[in-house]
Amino acid sequence: MKSLYQRQFLIMAGVILVSFAMLGSAFITLSYRYTVSERQKSISNNARYIAGILSEEVSVNDELGGFYLLPDRFQPAVDAVVSVTGATVLLSSQNGQILYAAGNAGELTDLSHVQLPANVVQSVQATGSFEAMTTLGGTFSEPRYVSGVPFRLDYMGQEVMAGMVFVAAEAGSITEIWRAFASIFLFTSVVVMLIAFITTSVTSLRMTRPLKDMAEAVRKFGHGEYDTRVDCTGRCDEVGELAEAFNAMADSIAQSEAKRSEFVANISHELKTPMTTIAGFADGILDGTIPPEREKEYLKVISSETRRLSRLVRKMLDLSRLQSSERVTAQEQFDVSEVMLRVLVSLETKINDRHLDVDTQLPDDPVQVWGDPDAITQVCYNLLDNAIKFSYPETTLGISVVPRTGKAYVSVRNHGDTIPPEEIPLVFDRFHKTDRSRSEDRDGVGLGLYIVKTILNSHKENITVTSQDGLTEFTFTLTLA
């Protein structure tokens, strides 16, 4: 299976190669046609140029029955064409016999009195020109591009054809410029493709390196190395965002793992204490260490610790039920003031034991809200139970319900020890207690406020706490019906 880097590189390399192949084919074809066309046009123009000079430089000799050259302009013109273009210039009679040749000296010695093919002569006489890649009937050893035109004289008031001019260029000379262009293009293409391949390779590696780091980090996470992070410094693209999201997820997982470890440690502590007490006193009664007259006293302790253990297990079951993904919060209308009063009455014994006064600030009319009445009853019970438990004796316990802007604000107040500011963000954590020794509150297990927070979160509601100058107040919201 190819890696992402290999696939990315192969795709980019394929696109670059196909692009350059198409561009190169088009360039080579068009440049070849253009170069050959320009070269052919230049040869034809040279032939016409020489024919024009011949028309002016040739004189008729009636006595000899022919014509002769005046070389003042003709010879320099032919020499210029030969030296600049490297072509061969042939001058023939009107019947195709070569009379004059200029060009490669080694070839010209064999051209004396050579007769040109009849079809070439006929083409010039009939159409006024001849252009083809030919050897001129064996005149040249290899095919050349030949352009031929007639030259005419004014004889006795009439224009007559006196002969023909042919300019022949080697095929190699025609495509020489094109080969130079093609070589430059191919060299440039190779350099550009190398640069493109190197750039693609580096870019692909830079793109896939964070993905490999994340894959390695995931493997380390699977082995319990929760401090692993992906370096995303200096990256502002989508891969950098993915790396940042991965690091955020890793932080969340690490925090969850830390909370899980803390949860296991806390529940172990909470279960160990009553079980140790129960086992110790039961063994003391069985082995006679505890005298018979004190057995009832210690049996009461065992019973108390058993009930405490039962409460802890029940709280854990409630918490598991609340956190279950299958739990669906029931939504119905109910009077939150009535719920608060009902819970207050159920706690009357505890209130009287601490000699507390109760200040209720409830509206005269019912305050109808949406929610699960049983779950909100548990919220009110936990908050009031905590408030009673941590109130100073003979102080005032306050409850209030205030409807405002679509919400009902339910508050529970008590006078007691002020919660330190650093403890306030932690009061809703599992098993959190402000007394570090966990010995003062023998009835609590540290899950009441956590359950309150969980229930309100399932209702998409909020709860806040303030504590200063000995007055602590918890306030939660419910949506008005």
Coordinates of C-alpha atoms in Angstrom, one line a residue:
M1 CA 0.0 0.0 0.0
K2 CA 1.4 3.3 -1.1
S3 CA 1.8 6.0 1.6
L4 CA 0.1 9.4 1.3
Y5 CA 3.5 11.0 0.5
Q6 CA 4.1 8.5 -2.4
R7 CA 0.6 9.0 -3.8
Q8 CA 0.9 12.8 -3.6
F9 CA 4.3 12.7 -5.2
L10 CA 3.2 10.4 -8.0
I11 CA 0.1 12.4 -8.8
M12 CA 2.1 15.7 -8.9
A13 CA 4.9 14.1 -11.0
G14 CA 2.3 12.6 -13.4
V15 CA 0.6 16.0 -13.8
I16 CA 3.9 17.7 -14.4
L17 CA 5.1 15.1 -16.9
V18 CA 1.8 15.1 -18.9
S19 CA 1.7 18.9 -18.9
F20 CA 5.3 19.2 -20.2
A21 CA 4.7 16.4 -22.7
M22 CA 1.7 18.2 -24.1
L23 CA 3.4 21.6 -24.0
G24 CA 6.6 20.2 -25.6
S25 CA 4.7 18.4 -28.4
A26 CA 2.8 21.5 -29.2
F27 CA 5.9 23.7 -29.1
I28 CA 8.1 21.3 -31.1
T29 CA 5.5 20.9 -33.8
L30 CA 4.6 24.5 -34.1
S31 CA 8.2 25.7 -33.9
Y32 CA 9.3 23.1 -36.5
R33 CA 6.6 24.2 -38.9
Y34 CA 7.3 27.9 -38.3
T35 CA 11.1 27.4 -38.7
V36 CA 10.8 25.3 -41.9
S37 CA 8.2 27.7 -43.3
E38 CA 10.4 30.7 -42.6
R39 CA 13.5 29.0 -44.1
Q40 CA 11.6 28.0 -47.2
K41 CA 10.3 31.5 -47.6
S42 CA 13.8 32.9 -47.2
I43 CA 15.1 30.5 -50.0
S44 CA 12.2 31.4 -52.3
N45 CA 12.9 35.1 -51.7
N46 CA 16.6 34.6 -52.4
A47 CA 15.8 32.9 -55.7
R48 CA 13.5 35.7 -56.7
Y49 CA 16.0 38.3 -55.7
I50 CA 18.7 36.7 -57.8
A51 CA 16.2 36.3 -60.7
G52 CA 15.4 40.0 -60.4
I53 CA 19.1 40.9 -60.6
L54 CA 19.6 38.6 -63.6
S55 CA 16.7 40.3 -65.4
E56 CA 18.7 43.5 -65.2
E57 CA 22.2 42.2 -65.6
V58 CA 21.8 39.9 -68.5
S59 CA 22.1 41.3 -72.1
V60 CA 21.0 39.7 -75.3
N61 CA 23.6 39.0 -78.0
D62 CA 21.8 38.7 -81.3
E63 CA 24.9 37.8 -83.2
L64 CA 25.7 34.9 -80.9
G65 CA 22.0 34.0 -80.6
G66 CA 22.0 34.1 -76.8
F67 CA 22.7 36.2 -73.8
Y68 CA 25.7 37.1 -71.6
L69 CA 26.1 38.4 -68.0
L70 CA 27.1 41.7 -66.7
P71 CA 28.6 40.6 -63.4
D72 CA 28.8 44.0 -61.6
R73 CA 25.8 43.2 -59.4
F74 CA 25.0 39.6 -60.1
Q75 CA 28.2 38.0 -58.7
P76 CA 28.2 40.0 -55.3
A77 CA 24.5 39.1 -54.8
V78 CA 25.2 35.4 -55.4
D79 CA 28.2 35.4 -53.1
A80 CA 26.2 37.1 -50.4
V81 CA 23.4 34.5 -50.7
V82 CA 25.8 31.6 -50.6
S83 CA 27.8 32.9 -47.6
V84 CA 24.8 33.9 -45.5
T85 CA 22.5 30.9 -46.2
G86 CA 25.0 28.2 -47.1
A87 CA 22.8 27.4 -50.1
T88 CA 23.8 26.4 -53.6
V89 CA 22.7 28.8 -56.5
L90 CA 22.1 27.3 -59.9
L91 CA 21.5 29.2 -63.1
S92 CA 20.1 27.2 -66.0
S93 CA 18.9 27.8 -69.5
Q94 CA 15.2 27.7 -70.3
N95 CA 15.5 24.1 -71.4
G96 CA 17.0 23.1 -68.1
Q97 CA 20.8 22.9 -68.8
I98 CA 22.9 24.2 -65.9
L99 CA 25.0 27.1 -67.0
Y100 CA 26.3 28.5 -63.7
A101 CA 26.6 27.2 -60.2
A102 CA 27.8 28.8 -56.9
G103 CA 28.1 27.1 -53.6
N104 CA 30.0 24.1 -52.2
A105 CA 33.1 23.8 -54.5
G106 CA 33.3 20.0 -54.1
E107 CA 29.8 19.6 -55.5
L108 CA 30.0 22.3 -58.2
T109 CA 32.7 20.5 -60.1
D110 CA 30.2 17.7 -61.0
L111 CA 27.4 20.1 -62.1
S112 CA 28.9 21.2 -65.4
H113 CA 26.4 20.7 -68.3
V114 CA 24.0 18.8 -66.0
Q115 CA 20.5 18.6 -67.4
L116 CA 17.6 19.2 -64.9
P117 CA 14.6 16.8 -64.9
A118 CA 11.9 17.7 -67.4
N119 CA 9.2 17.9 -64.7
V120 CA 11.1 20.5 -62.8
V121 CA 11.5 22.6 -66.0
Q122 CA 7.9 22.2 -66.9
S123 CA 6.8 23.2 -63.4
V124 CA 8.8 26.5 -63.6
Q125 CA 7.6 27.2 -67.1
A126 CA 3.9 26.5 -66.4
T127 CA 3.5 27.9 -62.9
G128 CA 6.4 30.3 -62.6
S129 CA 7.9 28.5 -59.6
F130 CA 9.1 25.2 -58.2
E131 CA 9.4 24.2 -54.6
A132 CA 10.2 20.7 -53.3
M133 CA 12.5 18.5 -51.3
T134 CA 14.4 16.7 -54.1
T135 CA 17.8 15.8 -55.5
L136 CA 17.0 17.4 -58.8
G137 CA 17.3 14.1 -60.7
G138 CA 20.5 13.2 -59.0
T139 CA 22.1 16.6 -59.2
F140 CA 22.7 16.4 -55.5
S141 CA 23.7 13.3 -53.5
E142 CA 21.0 13.9 -50.8
P143 CA 17.6 15.5 -51.0
R144 CA 17.6 19.3 -50.6
Y145 CA 14.9 21.9 -50.4
V146 CA 14.9 23.5 -53.8
S147 CA 13.2 26.7 -54.9
G148 CA 13.2 27.7 -58.5
V149 CA 11.9 30.7 -60.5
P150 CA 12.3 31.9 -64.0
F151 CA 14.1 35.1 -65.0
R152 CA 12.8 37.1 -67.9
L153 CA 14.3 39.6 -70.4
D154 CA 12.9 42.3 -72.5
Y155 CA 13.6 41.2 -76.0
M156 CA 12.4 43.4 -78.9
G157 CA 9.7 44.9 -76.8
Q158 CA 8.5 41.5 -75.5
E159 CA 9.2 39.8 -72.1
V160 CA 10.7 36.4 -72.8
M161 CA 11.9 33.7 -70.4
A162 CA 15.7 33.6 -70.6
G163 CA 16.4 30.9 -68.0
M164 CA 15.8 29.7 -64.5
V165 CA 17.4 30.3 -61.1
F166 CA 17.4 27.5 -58.5
V167 CA 18.5 27.9 -54.8
A168 CA 19.0 24.6 -53.0
A169 CA 19.6 24.3 -49.2
E170 CA 20.5 21.3 -47.3
A171 CA 17.7 19.8 -45.1
G172 CA 20.0 20.1 -42.0
S173 CA 20.4 23.8 -42.5
I174 CA 16.7 24.3 -42.7
T175 CA 16.1 22.7 -39.3
E176 CA 19.3 24.0 -37.6
I177 CA 17.6 26.9 -35.9
W178 CA 14.6 24.7 -34.9
R179 CA 17.0 22.2 -33.3
A180 CA 18.6 25.0 -31.4
F181 CA 15.2 26.1 -30.1
A182 CA 14.2 22.6 -29.3
S183 CA 17.4 21.9 -27.4
I184 CA 16.9 25.1 -25.3
F185 CA 13.3 24.1 -24.6
L186 CA 14.2 20.5 -23.6
F187 CA 17.0 21.7 -21.4
T188 CA 14.7 24.3 -19.7
S189 CA 12.0 21.7 -19.4
V190 CA 14.3 19.2 -17.6
V191 CA 15.5 21.9 -15.2
V192 CA 11.9 23.1 -14.5
M193 CA 10.7 19.5 -14.0
L194 CA 13.6 18.7 -11.6
I195 CA 12.8 21.9 -9.6
A196 CA 9.1 20.9 -9.6
F197 CA 9.9 17.3 -8.5
I198 CA 12.1 18.6 -5.7
T199 CA 9.5 21.2 -4.6
T200 CA 6.7 18.6 -4.7
S201 CA 8.8 16.1 -2.7
V202 CA 9.6 18.7 0.0
T203 CA 6.1 20.0 0.1
S204 CA 4.6 16.5 0.4
L205 CA 7.1 15.5 3.1
R206 CA 6.2 18.7 5.1
M207 CA 2.5 18.0 4.6
T208 CA 2.7 14.3 5.7
R209 CA 5.2 14.7 8.6
P210 CA 2.6 16.1 11.1
L211 CA 0.2 13.3 10.1
K212 CA 2.9 10.7 10.8
D213 CA 3.6 12.5 14.1
M214 CA -0.1 12.3 15.0
A215 CA -0.2 8.6 14.0
E216 CA 2.8 8.0 16.3
A217 CA 1.2 10.0 19.1
V218 CA -2.0 7.9 18.8
R219 CA 0.1 4.7 19.1
K220 CA 1.8 6.2 22.2
F221 CA -1.6 7.1 23.6
G222 CA -2.7 3.5 23.1
H223 CA 0.3 2.5 25.4
G224 CA -0.7 5.0 28.1
E225 CA 1.8 7.9 27.2
Y226 CA -0.7 10.7 27.7
D227 CA 1.9 13.5 27.7
T228 CA 2.6 13.0 24.0
R229 CA 1.9 16.1 21.8
V230 CA 2.3 17.0 18.1
D231 CA 4.5 20.0 17.3
C232 CA 2.5 22.5 15.2
T233 CA 4.5 25.6 15.7
G234 CA 4.8 27.7 12.5
R235 CA 2.0 26.0 10.7
C236 CA -1.1 28.1 9.8
D237 CA -2.7 25.7 7.3
E238 CA -5.3 23.0 7.6
V239 CA -2.7 20.4 8.8
G240 CA -1.7 22.9 11.5
E241 CA -5.3 23.2 12.6
L242 CA -5.6 19.4 12.6
A243 CA -2.5 19.2 14.8
E244 CA -3.8 21.9 17.2
A245 CA -7.2 20.0 17.4
F246 CA -5.3 16.8 18.1
N247 CA -3.3 18.5 20.9
A248 CA -6.5 19.8 22.4
M249 CA -8.0 16.4 22.2
A250 CA -4.9 15.0 23.9
D251 CA -5.2 17.6 26.7
S252 CA -8.8 16.6 27.2
I253 CA -8.0 12.9 27.3
A254 CA -5.1 13.5 29.7
Q255 CA -7.4 15.5 32.0
S256 CA -10.0 12.8 31.8
E257 CA -7.5 10.2 32.6
A258 CA -6.2 12.2 35.6
K259 CA -9.8 12.6 36.8
R260 CA -10.4 8.9 36.3
S261 CA -7.3 8.1 38.4
E262 CA -8.4 10.6 41.0
F263 CA -11.9 9.0 41.0
V264 CA -10.6 5.5 41.5
A265 CA -8.4 6.8 44.3
N266 CA -11.2 8.7 46.0
I267 CA -13.7 5.8 45.8
S268 CA -11.1 3.4 47.0
H269 CA -10.6 5.7 50.0
E270 CA -14.3 6.1 50.6
L271 CA -14.9 2.3 50.5
K272 CA -11.9 1.4 52.5
T273 CA -12.7 3.5 55.5
P274 CA -16.1 2.0 56.4
M275 CA -15.1 -1.5 55.4
T276 CA -12.0 -1.3 57.7
T277 CA -14.1 0.0 60.5
I278 CA -16.7 -2.7 60.1
A279 CA -14.1 -5.5 59.8
G280 CA -12.1 -4.3 62.8
F281 CA -15.1 -4.0 65.2
A282 CA -16.6 -7.3 64.0
D283 CA -13.3 -9.1 64.5
G284 CA -13.0 -7.5 68.0
I285 CA -16.4 -8.8 69.0
L286 CA -15.8 -12.3 67.6
D287 CA -12.4 -12.8 69.2
G288 CA -13.5 -11.3 72.5
T289 CA -11.2 -8.2 72.3
I290 CA -14.2 -6.0 72.9
P291 CA -15.9 -6.7 76.2
P292 CA -19.5 -7.9 76.1
E293 CA -20.9 -4.8 77.8
R294 CA -19.5 -2.6 75.0
E295 CA -20.6 -4.9 72.1
K296 CA -23.8 -2.9 71.6
E297 CA -21.9 0.4 71.3
Y298 CA -19.6 -1.0 68.6
L299 CA -22.5 -2.7 66.8
K300 CA -24.0 0.7 66.5
V301 CA -20.8 1.9 64.9
I302 CA -20.9 -1.1 62.5
S303 CA -24.5 -0.3 61.6
S304 CA -23.6 3.4 61.0
E305 CA -20.7 2.5 58.8
T306 CA -22.8 -0.1 56.9
R307 CA -25.4 2.6 56.2
R308 CA -22.7 5.0 55.1
L309 CA -21.4 2.3 52.7
S310 CA -24.9 1.8 51.4
R311 CA -25.3 5.5 50.8
L312 CA -22.1 5.6 48.9
V313 CA -23.1 2.7 46.7
R314 CA -26.5 4.3 46.1
K315 CA -24.9 7.6 45.2
M316 CA -22.6 5.8 42.7
L317 CA -25.6 4.1 41.1
D318 CA -27.5 7.4 40.9
L319 CA -24.4 8.9 39.3
S320 CA -24.1 6.1 36.8
R321 CA -27.8 6.5 35.9
L322 CA -27.4 10.2 35.4
Q323 CA -24.3 9.8 33.2
S324 CA -25.8 7.0 31.1
S325 CA -26.0 8.0 27.4
E326 CA -29.4 6.3 27.3
R327 CA -30.9 8.7 29.8
V328 CA -33.4 11.1 28.4
T329 CA -34.5 14.0 30.6
A330 CA -38.2 14.2 31.0
Q331 CA -39.7 17.5 30.2
E332 CA -42.9 18.6 31.9
Q333 CA -44.3 21.5 33.7
F334 CA -44.2 21.8 37.5
D335 CA -44.2 24.4 40.3
V336 CA -40.6 24.8 41.5
S337 CA -41.7 26.7 44.6
E338 CA -43.8 23.7 45.6
V339 CA -40.9 21.4 45.1
M340 CA -38.7 23.6 47.3
L341 CA -41.3 23.6 50.1
R342 CA -41.8 19.9 49.9
V343 CA -38.1 19.2 50.3
L344 CA -37.9 21.8 53.1
V345 CA -40.6 19.9 55.0
S346 CA -38.8 16.6 54.6
L347 CA -35.7 18.1 56.2
E348 CA -37.6 19.6 59.1
T349 CA -35.9 17.3 61.6
K350 CA -32.4 18.2 60.6
I351 CA -33.3 21.9 60.6
N352 CA -34.7 21.6 64.2
D353 CA -31.7 19.6 65.4
R354 CA -29.4 22.6 64.4
H355 CA -32.0 25.2 65.7
L356 CA -32.1 27.0 62.3
D357 CA -34.5 29.7 61.3
V358 CA -35.8 29.5 57.7
D359 CA -36.3 32.6 55.5
T360 CA -38.4 31.8 52.5
Q361 CA -38.8 34.3 49.7
L362 CA -41.2 32.6 47.3
P363 CA -43.7 34.3 44.9
D364 CA -47.4 34.1 45.8
D365 CA -48.2 32.6 42.4
P366 CA -46.9 29.2 41.2
V367 CA -43.6 29.4 39.3
Q368 CA -44.1 26.9 36.5
V369 CA -40.9 25.6 34.9
W370 CA -39.8 22.9 32.4
G371 CA -37.8 19.9 33.5
D372 CA -37.8 16.5 35.3
P373 CA -39.5 17.1 38.6
D374 CA -37.9 14.1 40.3
A375 CA -34.4 15.1 39.2
I376 CA -35.0 18.8 40.3
T377 CA -36.3 17.5 43.6
Q378 CA -33.0 15.7 44.1
V379 CA -31.1 18.9 43.2
C380 CA -33.1 20.9 45.8
Y381 CA -32.6 18.1 48.4
N382 CA -28.8 18.0 47.9
L383 CA -28.5 21.7 48.1
L384 CA -30.7 22.1 51.2
D385 CA -29.1 19.1 52.9
N386 CA -25.6 20.6 52.3
A387 CA -26.8 24.0 53.5
I388 CA -28.2 22.6 56.8
K389 CA -25.1 20.4 57.4
F390 CA -22.6 23.3 57.1
S391 CA -24.7 26.0 58.8
Y392 CA -23.7 27.4 62.2
P393 CA -26.3 26.4 64.9
E394 CA -29.0 29.0 65.5
T395 CA -28.5 30.9 62.2
T396 CA -30.8 31.5 59.3
L397 CA -31.3 29.2 56.3
G398 CA -32.6 31.1 53.3
I399 CA -34.4 29.9 50.1
S400 CA -35.8 32.0 47.3
V401 CA -37.3 31.7 43.8
V402 CA -37.1 34.7 41.4
P403 CA -38.7 34.6 37.9
R404 CA -36.7 36.8 35.5
T405 CA -36.2 37.1 31.7
G406 CA -37.6 33.6 30.9
K407 CA -35.7 31.9 33.7
A408 CA -36.5 31.0 37.3
Y409 CA -33.5 31.7 39.6
V410 CA -33.6 29.3 42.6
S411 CA -31.2 30.1 45.5
V412 CA -30.2 28.4 48.8
R413 CA -28.3 30.4 51.4
N414 CA -26.7 29.5 54.7
H415 CA -24.4 31.0 57.3
G416 CA -21.3 29.0 58.0
D417 CA -17.6 28.7 57.2
T418 CA -16.6 30.7 54.1
I419 CA -15.5 28.5 51.2
P420 CA -11.9 29.6 50.2
P421 CA -11.8 31.2 46.7
E422 CA -9.5 28.5 45.4
E423 CA -12.0 25.9 46.4
I424 CA -15.0 27.4 44.7
P425 CA -14.2 26.0 41.2
L426 CA -13.8 22.5 42.7
V427 CA -17.0 22.2 44.8
F428 CA -18.8 20.4 42.0
D429 CA -16.0 17.8 41.4
R430 CA -16.5 14.2 42.4
F431 CA -15.6 13.4 46.0
H432 CA -14.4 16.9 46.6
K433 CA -14.6 18.0 50.3
T434 CA -13.3 21.2 51.7
D435 CA -12.0 19.3 54.8
R436 CA -8.9 17.5 53.6
S437 CA -9.0 14.9 56.3
R438 CA -12.5 13.8 55.3
S439 CA -13.2 13.2 58.9
E440 CA -15.6 15.9 59.9
D441 CA -18.4 15.0 57.5
R442 CA -19.0 11.3 58.3
D443 CA -22.4 11.3 56.5
G444 CA -21.2 12.8 53.2
V445 CA -19.4 11.0 50.3
G446 CA -18.6 14.1 48.2
L447 CA -21.0 13.3 45.4
G448 CA -24.0 15.5 46.2
L449 CA -22.9 18.7 44.4
Y450 CA -21.4 16.6 41.5
I451 CA -24.9 15.0 41.0
V452 CA -26.5 18.5 41.2
K453 CA -24.2 19.7 38.4
T454 CA -24.8 16.6 36.3
I455 CA -28.6 16.9 36.5
L456 CA -28.5 20.6 35.7
N457 CA -26.2 20.0 32.8
S458 CA -28.6 17.4 31.4
H459 CA -31.3 20.2 31.6
K460 CA -28.9 22.6 29.9
E461 CA -29.1 24.9 32.9
N462 CA -26.4 26.6 35.0
I463 CA -25.5 26.8 38.7
T464 CA -23.3 29.3 40.5
V465 CA -21.9 29.6 44.0
T466 CA -20.7 32.6 46.0
S467 CA -19.2 32.6 49.5
Q468 CA -18.0 35.6 51.4
D469 CA -18.2 36.9 55.0
G470 CA -19.6 33.6 56.2
L471 CA -22.6 33.7 53.7
T472 CA -22.7 31.0 51.1
E473 CA -25.3 30.9 48.3
F474 CA -25.9 28.4 45.6
T475 CA -28.2 29.6 42.6
F476 CA -29.4 27.5 39.7
T477 CA -31.7 28.3 36.8
L478 CA -34.7 26.6 35.3
T479 CA -36.6 27.6 32.1
L480 CA -40.0 29.1 32.7
A481 CA -42.9 27.2 31.2

